[in-house]
Short mmCIF file of C-alpha atoms and ligand atoms in Angstrom, two decimals:
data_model
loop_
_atom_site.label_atom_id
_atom_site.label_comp_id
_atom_site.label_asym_id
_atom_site.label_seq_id
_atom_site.Cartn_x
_atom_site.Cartn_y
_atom_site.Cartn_z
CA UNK A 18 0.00 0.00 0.00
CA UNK A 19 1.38 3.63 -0.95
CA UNK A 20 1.54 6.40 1.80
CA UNK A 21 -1.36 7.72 -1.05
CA UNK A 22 -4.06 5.07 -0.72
CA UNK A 23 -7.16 6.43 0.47
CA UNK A 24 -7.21 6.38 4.25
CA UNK A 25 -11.16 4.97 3.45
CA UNK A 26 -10.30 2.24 1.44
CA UNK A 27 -7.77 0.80 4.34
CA UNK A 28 -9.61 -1.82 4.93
CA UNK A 29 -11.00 -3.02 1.54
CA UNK A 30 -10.65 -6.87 1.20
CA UNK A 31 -10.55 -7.22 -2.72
CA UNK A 32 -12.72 -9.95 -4.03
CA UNK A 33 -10.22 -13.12 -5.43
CA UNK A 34 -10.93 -14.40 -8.89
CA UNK A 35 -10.18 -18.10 -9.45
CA UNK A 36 -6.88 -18.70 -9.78
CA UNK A 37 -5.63 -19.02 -14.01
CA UNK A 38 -2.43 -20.27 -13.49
CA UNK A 39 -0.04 -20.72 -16.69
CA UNK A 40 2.47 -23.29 -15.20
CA UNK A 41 0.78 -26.50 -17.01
CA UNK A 42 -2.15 -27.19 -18.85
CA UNK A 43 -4.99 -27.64 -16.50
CA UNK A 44 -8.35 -29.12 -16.94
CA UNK A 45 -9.83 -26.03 -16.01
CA UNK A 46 -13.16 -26.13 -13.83
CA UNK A 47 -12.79 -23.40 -11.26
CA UNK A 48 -14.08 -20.57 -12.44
CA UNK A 49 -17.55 -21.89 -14.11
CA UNK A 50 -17.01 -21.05 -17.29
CA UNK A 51 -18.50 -22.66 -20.54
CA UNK A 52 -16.36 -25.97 -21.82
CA UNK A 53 -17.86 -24.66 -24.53
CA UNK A 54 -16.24 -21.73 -27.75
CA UNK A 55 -18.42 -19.01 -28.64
CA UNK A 56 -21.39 -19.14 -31.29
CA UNK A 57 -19.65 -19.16 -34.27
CA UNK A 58 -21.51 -16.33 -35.66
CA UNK A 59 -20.25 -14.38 -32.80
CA UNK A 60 -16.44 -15.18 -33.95
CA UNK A 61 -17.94 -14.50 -37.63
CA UNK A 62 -18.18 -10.31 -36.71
CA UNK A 63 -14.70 -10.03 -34.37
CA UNK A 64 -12.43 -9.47 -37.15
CA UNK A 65 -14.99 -6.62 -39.23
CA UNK A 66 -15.61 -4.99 -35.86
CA UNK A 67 -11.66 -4.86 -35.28
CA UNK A 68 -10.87 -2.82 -38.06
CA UNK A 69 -12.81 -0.16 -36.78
CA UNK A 70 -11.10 -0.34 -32.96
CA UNK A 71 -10.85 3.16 -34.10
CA UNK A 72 -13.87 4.68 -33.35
CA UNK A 73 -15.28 4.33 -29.85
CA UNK A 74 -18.43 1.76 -29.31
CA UNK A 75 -21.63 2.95 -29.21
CA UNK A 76 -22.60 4.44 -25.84
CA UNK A 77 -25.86 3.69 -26.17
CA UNK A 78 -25.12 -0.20 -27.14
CA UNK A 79 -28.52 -0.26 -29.03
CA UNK A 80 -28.49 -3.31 -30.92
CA UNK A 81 -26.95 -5.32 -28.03
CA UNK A 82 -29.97 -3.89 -25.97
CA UNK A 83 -32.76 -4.39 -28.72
CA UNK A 84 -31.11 -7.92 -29.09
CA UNK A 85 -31.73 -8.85 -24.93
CA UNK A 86 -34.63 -6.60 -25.09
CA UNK A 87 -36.12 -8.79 -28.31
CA UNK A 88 -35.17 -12.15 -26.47
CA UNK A 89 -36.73 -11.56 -23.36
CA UNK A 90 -40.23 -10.01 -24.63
CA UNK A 91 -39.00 -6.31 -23.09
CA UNK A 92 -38.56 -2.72 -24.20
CA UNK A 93 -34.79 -1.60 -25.34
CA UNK A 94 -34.79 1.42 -21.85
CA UNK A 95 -35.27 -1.79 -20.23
CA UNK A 96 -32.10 -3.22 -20.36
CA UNK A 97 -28.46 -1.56 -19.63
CA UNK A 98 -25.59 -3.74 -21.38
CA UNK A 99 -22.49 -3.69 -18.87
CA UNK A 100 -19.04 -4.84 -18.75
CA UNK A 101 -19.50 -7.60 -16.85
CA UNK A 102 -22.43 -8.78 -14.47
CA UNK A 103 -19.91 -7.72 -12.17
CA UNK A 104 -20.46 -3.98 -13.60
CA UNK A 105 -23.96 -4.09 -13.57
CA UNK A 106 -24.18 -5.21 -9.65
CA UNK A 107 -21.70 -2.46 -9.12
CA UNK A 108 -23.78 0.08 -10.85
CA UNK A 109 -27.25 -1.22 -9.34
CA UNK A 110 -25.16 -1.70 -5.03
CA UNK A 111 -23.97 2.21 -5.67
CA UNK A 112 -27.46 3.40 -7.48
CA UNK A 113 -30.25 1.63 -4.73
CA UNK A 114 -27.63 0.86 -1.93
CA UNK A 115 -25.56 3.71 -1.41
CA UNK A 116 -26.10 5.80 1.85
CA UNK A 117 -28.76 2.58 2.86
CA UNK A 118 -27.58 -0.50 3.71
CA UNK A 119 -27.39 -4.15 1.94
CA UNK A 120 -29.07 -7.69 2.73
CA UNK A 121 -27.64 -11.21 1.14
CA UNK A 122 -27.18 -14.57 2.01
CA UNK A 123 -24.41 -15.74 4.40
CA UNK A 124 -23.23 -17.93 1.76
CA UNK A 125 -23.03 -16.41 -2.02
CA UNK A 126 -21.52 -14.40 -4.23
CA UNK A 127 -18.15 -13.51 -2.66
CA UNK A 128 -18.53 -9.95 -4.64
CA UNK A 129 -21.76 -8.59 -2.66
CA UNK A 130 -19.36 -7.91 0.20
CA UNK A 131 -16.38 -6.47 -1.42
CA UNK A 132 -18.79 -3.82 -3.63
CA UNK A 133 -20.55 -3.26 -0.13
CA UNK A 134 -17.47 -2.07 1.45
CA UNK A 135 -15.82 -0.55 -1.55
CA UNK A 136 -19.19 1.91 -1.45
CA UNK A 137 -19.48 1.92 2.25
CA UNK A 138 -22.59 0.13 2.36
CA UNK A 139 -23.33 -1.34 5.37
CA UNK A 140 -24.83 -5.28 5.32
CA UNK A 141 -26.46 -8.03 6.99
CA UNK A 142 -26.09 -11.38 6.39
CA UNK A 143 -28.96 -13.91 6.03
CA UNK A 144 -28.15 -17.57 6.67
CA UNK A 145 -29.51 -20.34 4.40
CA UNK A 146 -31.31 -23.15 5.35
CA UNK A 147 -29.58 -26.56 6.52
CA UNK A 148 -30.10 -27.70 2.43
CA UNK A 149 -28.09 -24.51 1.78
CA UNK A 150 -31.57 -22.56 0.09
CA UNK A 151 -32.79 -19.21 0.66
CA UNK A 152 -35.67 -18.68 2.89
CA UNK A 153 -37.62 -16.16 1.58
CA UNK A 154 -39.73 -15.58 4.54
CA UNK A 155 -36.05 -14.74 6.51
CA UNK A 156 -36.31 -11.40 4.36
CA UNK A 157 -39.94 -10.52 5.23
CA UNK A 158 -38.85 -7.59 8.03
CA UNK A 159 -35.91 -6.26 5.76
CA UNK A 160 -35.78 -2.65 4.73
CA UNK A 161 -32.31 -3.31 3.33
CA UNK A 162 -31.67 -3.59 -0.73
CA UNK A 163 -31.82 -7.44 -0.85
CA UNK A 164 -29.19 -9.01 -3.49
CA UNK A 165 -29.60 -12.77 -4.29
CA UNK A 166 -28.35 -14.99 -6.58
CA UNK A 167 -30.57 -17.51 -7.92
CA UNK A 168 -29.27 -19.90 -8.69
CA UNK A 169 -27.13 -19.28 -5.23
CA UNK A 170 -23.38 -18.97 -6.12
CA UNK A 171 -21.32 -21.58 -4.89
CA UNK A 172 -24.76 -24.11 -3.93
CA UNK A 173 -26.87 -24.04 -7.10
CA UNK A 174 -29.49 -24.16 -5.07
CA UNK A 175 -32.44 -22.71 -6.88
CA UNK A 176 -36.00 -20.97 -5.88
CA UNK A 177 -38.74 -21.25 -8.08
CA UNK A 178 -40.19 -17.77 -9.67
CA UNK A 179 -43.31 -17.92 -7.25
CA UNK A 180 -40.73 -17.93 -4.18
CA UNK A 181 -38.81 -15.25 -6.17
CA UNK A 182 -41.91 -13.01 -6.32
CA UNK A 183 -43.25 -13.25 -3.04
CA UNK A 184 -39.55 -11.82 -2.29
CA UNK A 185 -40.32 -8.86 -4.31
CA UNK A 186 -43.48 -8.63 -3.08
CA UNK A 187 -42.83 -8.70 0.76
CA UNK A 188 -41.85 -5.31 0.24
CA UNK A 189 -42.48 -2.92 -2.79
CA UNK A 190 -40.38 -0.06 -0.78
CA UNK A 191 -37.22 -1.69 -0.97
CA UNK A 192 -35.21 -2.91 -4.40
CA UNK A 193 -34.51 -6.37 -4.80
CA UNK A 194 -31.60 -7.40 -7.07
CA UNK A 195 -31.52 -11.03 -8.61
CA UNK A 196 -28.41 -12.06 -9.72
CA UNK A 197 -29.48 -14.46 -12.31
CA UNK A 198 -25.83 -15.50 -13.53
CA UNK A 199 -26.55 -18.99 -13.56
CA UNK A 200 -30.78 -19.26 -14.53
CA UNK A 201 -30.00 -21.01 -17.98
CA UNK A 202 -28.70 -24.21 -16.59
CA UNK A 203 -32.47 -25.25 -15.73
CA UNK A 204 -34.19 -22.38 -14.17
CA UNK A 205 -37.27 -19.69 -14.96
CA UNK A 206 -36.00 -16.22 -15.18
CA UNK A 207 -37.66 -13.35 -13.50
CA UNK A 208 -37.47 -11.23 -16.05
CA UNK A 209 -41.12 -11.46 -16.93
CA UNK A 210 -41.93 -9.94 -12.87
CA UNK A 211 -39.92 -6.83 -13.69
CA UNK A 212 -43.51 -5.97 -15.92
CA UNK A 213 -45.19 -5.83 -12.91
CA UNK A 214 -43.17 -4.78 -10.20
CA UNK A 215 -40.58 -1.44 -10.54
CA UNK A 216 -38.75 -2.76 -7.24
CA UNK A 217 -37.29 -6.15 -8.75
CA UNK A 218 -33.48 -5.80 -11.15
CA UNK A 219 -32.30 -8.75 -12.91
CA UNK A 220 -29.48 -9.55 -13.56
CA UNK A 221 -27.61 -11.84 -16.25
CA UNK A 222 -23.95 -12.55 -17.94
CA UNK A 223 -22.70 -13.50 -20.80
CA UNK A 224 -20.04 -15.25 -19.35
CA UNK A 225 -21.68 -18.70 -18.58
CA UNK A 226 -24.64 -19.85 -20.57
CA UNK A 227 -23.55 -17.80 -23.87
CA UNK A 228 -19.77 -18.47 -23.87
CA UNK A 229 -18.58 -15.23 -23.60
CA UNK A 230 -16.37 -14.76 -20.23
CA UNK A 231 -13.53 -13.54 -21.91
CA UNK A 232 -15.61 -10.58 -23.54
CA UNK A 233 -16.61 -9.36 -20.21
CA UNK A 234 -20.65 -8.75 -21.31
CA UNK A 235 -23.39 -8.67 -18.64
CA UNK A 236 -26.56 -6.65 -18.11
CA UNK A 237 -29.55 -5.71 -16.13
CA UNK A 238 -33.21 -5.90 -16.72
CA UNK A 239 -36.08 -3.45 -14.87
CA UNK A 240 -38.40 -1.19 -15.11
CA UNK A 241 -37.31 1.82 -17.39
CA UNK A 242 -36.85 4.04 -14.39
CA UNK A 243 -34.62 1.97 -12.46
CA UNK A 244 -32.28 1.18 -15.36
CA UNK A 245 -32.22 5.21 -16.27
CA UNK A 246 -31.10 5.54 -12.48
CA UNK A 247 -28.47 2.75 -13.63
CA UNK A 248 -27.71 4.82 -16.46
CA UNK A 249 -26.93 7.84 -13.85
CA UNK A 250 -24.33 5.97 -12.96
CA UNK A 251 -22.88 4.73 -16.06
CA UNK A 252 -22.54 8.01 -17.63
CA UNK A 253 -21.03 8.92 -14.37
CA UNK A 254 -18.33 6.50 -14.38
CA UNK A 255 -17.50 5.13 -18.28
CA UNK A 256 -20.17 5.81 -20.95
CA UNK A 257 -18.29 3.35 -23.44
CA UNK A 258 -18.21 0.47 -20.97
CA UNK A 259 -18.70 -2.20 -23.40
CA UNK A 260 -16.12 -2.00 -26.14
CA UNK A 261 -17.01 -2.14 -29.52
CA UNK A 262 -15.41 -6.03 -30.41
CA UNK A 263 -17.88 -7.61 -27.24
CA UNK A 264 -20.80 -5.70 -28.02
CA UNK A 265 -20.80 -7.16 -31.63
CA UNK A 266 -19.99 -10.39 -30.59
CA UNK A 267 -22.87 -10.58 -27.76
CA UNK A 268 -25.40 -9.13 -30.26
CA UNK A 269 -24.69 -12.34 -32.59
CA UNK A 270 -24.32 -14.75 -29.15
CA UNK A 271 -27.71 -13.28 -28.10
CA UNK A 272 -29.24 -13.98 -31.64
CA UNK A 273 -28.03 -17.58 -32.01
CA UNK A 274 -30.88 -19.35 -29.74
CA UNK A 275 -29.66 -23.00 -31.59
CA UNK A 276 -26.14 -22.51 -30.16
CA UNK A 277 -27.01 -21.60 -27.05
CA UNK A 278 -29.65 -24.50 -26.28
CA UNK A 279 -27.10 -26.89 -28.11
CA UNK A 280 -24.29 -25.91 -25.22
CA UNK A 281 -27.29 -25.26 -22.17
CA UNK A 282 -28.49 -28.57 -22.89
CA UNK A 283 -24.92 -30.09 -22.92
CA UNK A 284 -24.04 -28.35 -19.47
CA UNK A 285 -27.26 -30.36 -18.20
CA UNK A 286 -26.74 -33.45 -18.92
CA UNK A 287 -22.89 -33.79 -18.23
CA UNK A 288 -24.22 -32.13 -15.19
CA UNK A 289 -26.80 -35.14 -14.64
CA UNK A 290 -23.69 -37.41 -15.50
CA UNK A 291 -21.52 -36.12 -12.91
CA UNK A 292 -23.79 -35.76 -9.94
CA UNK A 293 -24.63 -39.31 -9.88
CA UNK A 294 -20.94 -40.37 -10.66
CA UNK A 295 -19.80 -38.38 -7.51
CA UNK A 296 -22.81 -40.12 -5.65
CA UNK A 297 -21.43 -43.29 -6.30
CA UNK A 298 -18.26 -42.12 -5.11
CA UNK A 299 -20.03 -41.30 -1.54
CA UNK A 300 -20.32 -37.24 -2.41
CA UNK A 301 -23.18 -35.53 -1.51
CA UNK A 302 -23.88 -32.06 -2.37
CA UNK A 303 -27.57 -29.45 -2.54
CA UNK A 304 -29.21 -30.32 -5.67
CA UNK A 305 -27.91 -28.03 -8.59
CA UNK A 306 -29.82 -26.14 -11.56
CA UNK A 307 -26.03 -24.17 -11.96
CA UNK A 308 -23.03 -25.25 -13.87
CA UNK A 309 -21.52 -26.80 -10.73
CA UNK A 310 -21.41 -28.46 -8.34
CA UNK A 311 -20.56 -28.13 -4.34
CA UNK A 312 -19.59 -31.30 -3.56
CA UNK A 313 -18.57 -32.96 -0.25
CA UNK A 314 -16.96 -36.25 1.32
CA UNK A 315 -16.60 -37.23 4.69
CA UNK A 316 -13.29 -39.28 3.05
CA UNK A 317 -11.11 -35.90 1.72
CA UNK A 318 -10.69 -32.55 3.72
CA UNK A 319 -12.35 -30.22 0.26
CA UNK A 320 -9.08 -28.07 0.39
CA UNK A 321 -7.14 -31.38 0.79
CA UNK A 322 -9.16 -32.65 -2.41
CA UNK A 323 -8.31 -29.42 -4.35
CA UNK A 324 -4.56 -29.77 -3.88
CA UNK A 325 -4.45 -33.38 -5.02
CA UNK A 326 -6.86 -33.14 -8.00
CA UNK A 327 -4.68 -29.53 -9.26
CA UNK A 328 -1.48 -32.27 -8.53
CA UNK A 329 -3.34 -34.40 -11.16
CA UNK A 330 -3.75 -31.43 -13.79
CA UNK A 331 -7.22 -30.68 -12.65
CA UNK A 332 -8.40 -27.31 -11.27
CA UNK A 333 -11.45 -26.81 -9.10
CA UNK A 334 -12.47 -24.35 -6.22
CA UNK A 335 -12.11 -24.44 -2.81
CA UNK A 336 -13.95 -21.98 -1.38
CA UNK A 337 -12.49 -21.09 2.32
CA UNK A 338 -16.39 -19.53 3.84
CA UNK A 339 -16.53 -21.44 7.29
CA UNK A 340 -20.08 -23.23 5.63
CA UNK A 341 -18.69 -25.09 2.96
CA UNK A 342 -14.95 -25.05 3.34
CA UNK A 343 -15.11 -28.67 3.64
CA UNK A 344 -16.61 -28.62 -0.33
CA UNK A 345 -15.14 -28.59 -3.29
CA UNK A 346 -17.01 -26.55 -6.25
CA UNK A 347 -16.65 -28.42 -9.57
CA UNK A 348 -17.61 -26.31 -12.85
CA UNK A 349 -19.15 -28.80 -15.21
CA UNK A 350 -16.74 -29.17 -18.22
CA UNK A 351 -17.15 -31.49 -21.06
CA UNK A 352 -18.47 -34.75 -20.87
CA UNK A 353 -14.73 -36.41 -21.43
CA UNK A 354 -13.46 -33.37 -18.77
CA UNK A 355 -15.95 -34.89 -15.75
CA UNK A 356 -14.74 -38.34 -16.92
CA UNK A 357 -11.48 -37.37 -16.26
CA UNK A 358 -12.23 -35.59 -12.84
CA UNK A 359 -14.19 -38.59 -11.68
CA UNK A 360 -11.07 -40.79 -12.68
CA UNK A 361 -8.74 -38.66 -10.68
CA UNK A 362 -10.85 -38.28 -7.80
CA UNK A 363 -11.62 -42.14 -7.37
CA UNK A 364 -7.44 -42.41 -7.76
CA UNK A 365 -7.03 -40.08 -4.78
CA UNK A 366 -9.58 -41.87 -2.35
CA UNK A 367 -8.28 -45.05 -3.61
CA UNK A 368 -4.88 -43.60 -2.50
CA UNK A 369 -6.17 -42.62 1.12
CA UNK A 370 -6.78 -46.56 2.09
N1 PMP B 24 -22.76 -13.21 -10.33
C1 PMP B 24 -22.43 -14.43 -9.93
C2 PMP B 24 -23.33 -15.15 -9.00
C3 PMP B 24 -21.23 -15.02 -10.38
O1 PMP B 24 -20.87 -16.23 -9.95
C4 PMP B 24 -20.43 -14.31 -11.30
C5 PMP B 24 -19.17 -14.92 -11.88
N2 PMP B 24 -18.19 -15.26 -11.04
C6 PMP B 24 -20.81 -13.03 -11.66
C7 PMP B 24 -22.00 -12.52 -11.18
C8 PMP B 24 -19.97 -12.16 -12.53
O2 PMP B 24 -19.85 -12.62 -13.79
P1 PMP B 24 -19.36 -11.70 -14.99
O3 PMP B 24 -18.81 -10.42 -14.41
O4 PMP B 24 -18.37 -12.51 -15.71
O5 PMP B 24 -20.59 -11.43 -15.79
#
C-alpha cells in the first residue's frame, strides 16, 4: 500500500478471482465457465468490428440492448448492457444501496461484500437453510436492498419464480436485485416480474450460458426508471463500458438461440452425468440447476481434495467460507473433462486406504 491510498479504502478486502495459473495445462473447472467456444456467428463479426477499434463503441449499445430486449419479450430502456455482471451489480449496489444498507445470504456471491465495502454500504447477512436454500420468509422484516443470486453462487441451489416473487413482493419499498448469472442451466427467469413490479433488477452474464467470459458482457433488466437511475451511474463513471469487439460479438451470441440451447443442454446433462458419478463415489452435495457443483466427502478434507486433483492437472475451487470449506465446487466441463475428474478423484480416495 502507498503512503497515497485512500485512508477509506484501508480496509477493503478485494474480491479473489479463481486462480488461471499458466504453469501447465490444466483441466480447467474453477471458475464456471462454458467448456464450450463461442457461437460461431459471434467469432464471424470479431475481425470486421476490429478494423474499426478506431472509433469508440456505441454508448448507447442499441443493438446489443434491442437484441436482450427482443429475447426476453421487453422494451430496449429496459435493459443496460455492462461490462460484466460484475459492472452491472456495481452500478445497481452504488445506485439503490448507497447511503442505505445491503441484505444477502451468508453464503453467495463472494462480490456482494467487497462492492458493499468498496461503497461503504453497510450489510447483513442472512443464513440459508440446513439444504443450503434461501428462505424467503427470513427477508420478510428487511428494509435493506436485498441481493440474491438464484441460482445461489457456490450451492446451485435454486427458488422457483413464485418464491422469487413473493420476495419482491414482501416489500415494494425496498429494491430487490436477482443475480441471475446462472438461470440457464435449468431455471425460470424473472425477467417477466420486472412488468409488474418497478422494485425487482435482474441480472444476467454472458459469461456462462452464452460463452462469452472472456468478452466481459453482462446486463440488467427493470423497469425503465430503475435502469435510467443505472444509467446515472454509467454516464457517471465510463459511458463506453462495453467495447465495440464484445458488443458485436454478444449481439450475434444473443441472436443464435440454436447454439445456445445446443451448449445449455450439454451443461445439463454432463451435469446429470456427474452428480450421480460423484454419488457413487459417496459425495453428496444441494441439488444443482447451476453449472456446478458443491460437492462434499466425509473421506477428503475439500481443500485437501483441491490440492491433489490440481497435482493431477485438474483445477477446481475451494472456497475457504466457514459453511462449505469442507466442499469442493466443480464447474461442469465437457463430458470427457468430468470423466477425467471422476477418474482422478476415485485415484485419490483409492490412494487414502
Ligand atoms: N454473479 C455471480 C453469482 C457469479 O458467480 C459471477 C461470476 N463469477 C458473476 C456474477 C460475474 O460474472 P461476470 O462479471 O463474468 O458477468
Amino acid at each position: 500500500m502507498s503512503r497515497f491510498f485512500s485512508e477509506k479504502l484501508f480496509s477493503l478486502e478485494p474480491y479473489t478471482p479463481g486462480e488461471q495459473p499458466r504453469d501447465m495445462v490444466y483441466i480447467k473447472l474453477n471458475t464456471n465457465e462454458s467448456p464450450y467456444s463461442p457461437s460461431p456467428k459471434a467469432l464471424a463479426v470479431i475481425e470486421g468490428e476490429a478494423s474499426k477499434l478506431n472509433l469508440y463503441s456505441d454508448p448507447t449499445a442499441r443493438f446489443l440492448h434491442e437484441a436482450i430486449a427482443d429475447h426476453y419479450g421487453v422494451t430496449a430502456d429496459r435493459v443496460i448492457a455492462t461490462n460484466g455482471s460484475d459492472e452491472a451489480l456495481a452500478f445497481a449496489f452504488d445506485a439503490f444501496a448507497s447511503g442505505k444498507s445491503l441484505a444477502f445470504p451468508d453464503v453467495t456471491y463472494g462480490f456482494y461484500p467487497v462492492f458493499a465495502n468498496l461503497f461503504g454500504i453497510p450489510y447483513t447477512t442472512v443464513p440459508l437453510d440446513d439444504t443450503f436454500t434461501i428462505r424467503v420468509e427470513d427477508y420478510a422484516n428487511i428494509d435493506s436492498t436485498v441481493v440474491i443470486a438464484n441460482p445461489n453462487a457456490q450451492t446451485g441451489t435454486y427458488l422457483p419464480l413464485s418464491k422469487i416473487e413473493e420476495l419482491v413482493a414482501q416489500n415494494r419499498d425496498r429494491v430487490v436485485i436477482v443475480d441471475e448469472a446462472y438461470i440457464d442451466f435449468g431455471g425460470e427467469t424473472a425477467i417477466p416480474l420486472t412488468d409488474r413490479y418497478d422494485n425487482l433488477l435482474v441480472v444476467q452474464t454472458f459469461s456462462k450460458s452464452r460463452n462469452l467470459a472472456g468478452a466481459r458482457i453482462g446486463f440488467a433488466v427493470g423497469c425503465a426508471d430503475l435502469i435510467a437511475d443505472l444509467n446515472r451511474v454509467k454516464y457517471s463513471f465510463n459511458p463506453y463500458n462495453v467495447n465495440r469487439i464484445s458488443m458485436a460479438a454478444a449481439v450475434e451470441a444473443m441472436k443464435d438461440e440454436a447454439y445456445f440451447a445446443e451448449c445449455t443442454k450439454k451443461v445439463v446433462e454432463t451435469r446429470g452425468y456427474t452428480a450421480a458419478a460423484l454419488a457413487k463415489l459417496g459425495f453428496t452435495y444441494p441439488a444443482s440447476m447451476a453449472n456446478f457443483i458443491l460437492a462434499h466427502t466425509d473421506k477428503i478434507d475439500g481443500k485437501e481434495l483441491y490440492q491433489k486433483l490440481k497435482s493431477k492437472g485438474v483445477l477446481v475451487r475451494h472456497l475457504s467460507d466457514a459453511r462449505i470449506a469442507d466442499s469442493i465446487r466443480i464447474t461442469i466441463g465437457t463430458r470427457e473433462q468430468m470423466e477425467t475428474l471422476i477418474r482422478k478423484i476415485q485415484e485419490i480416495l483409492e490412494d487414502l486406504t
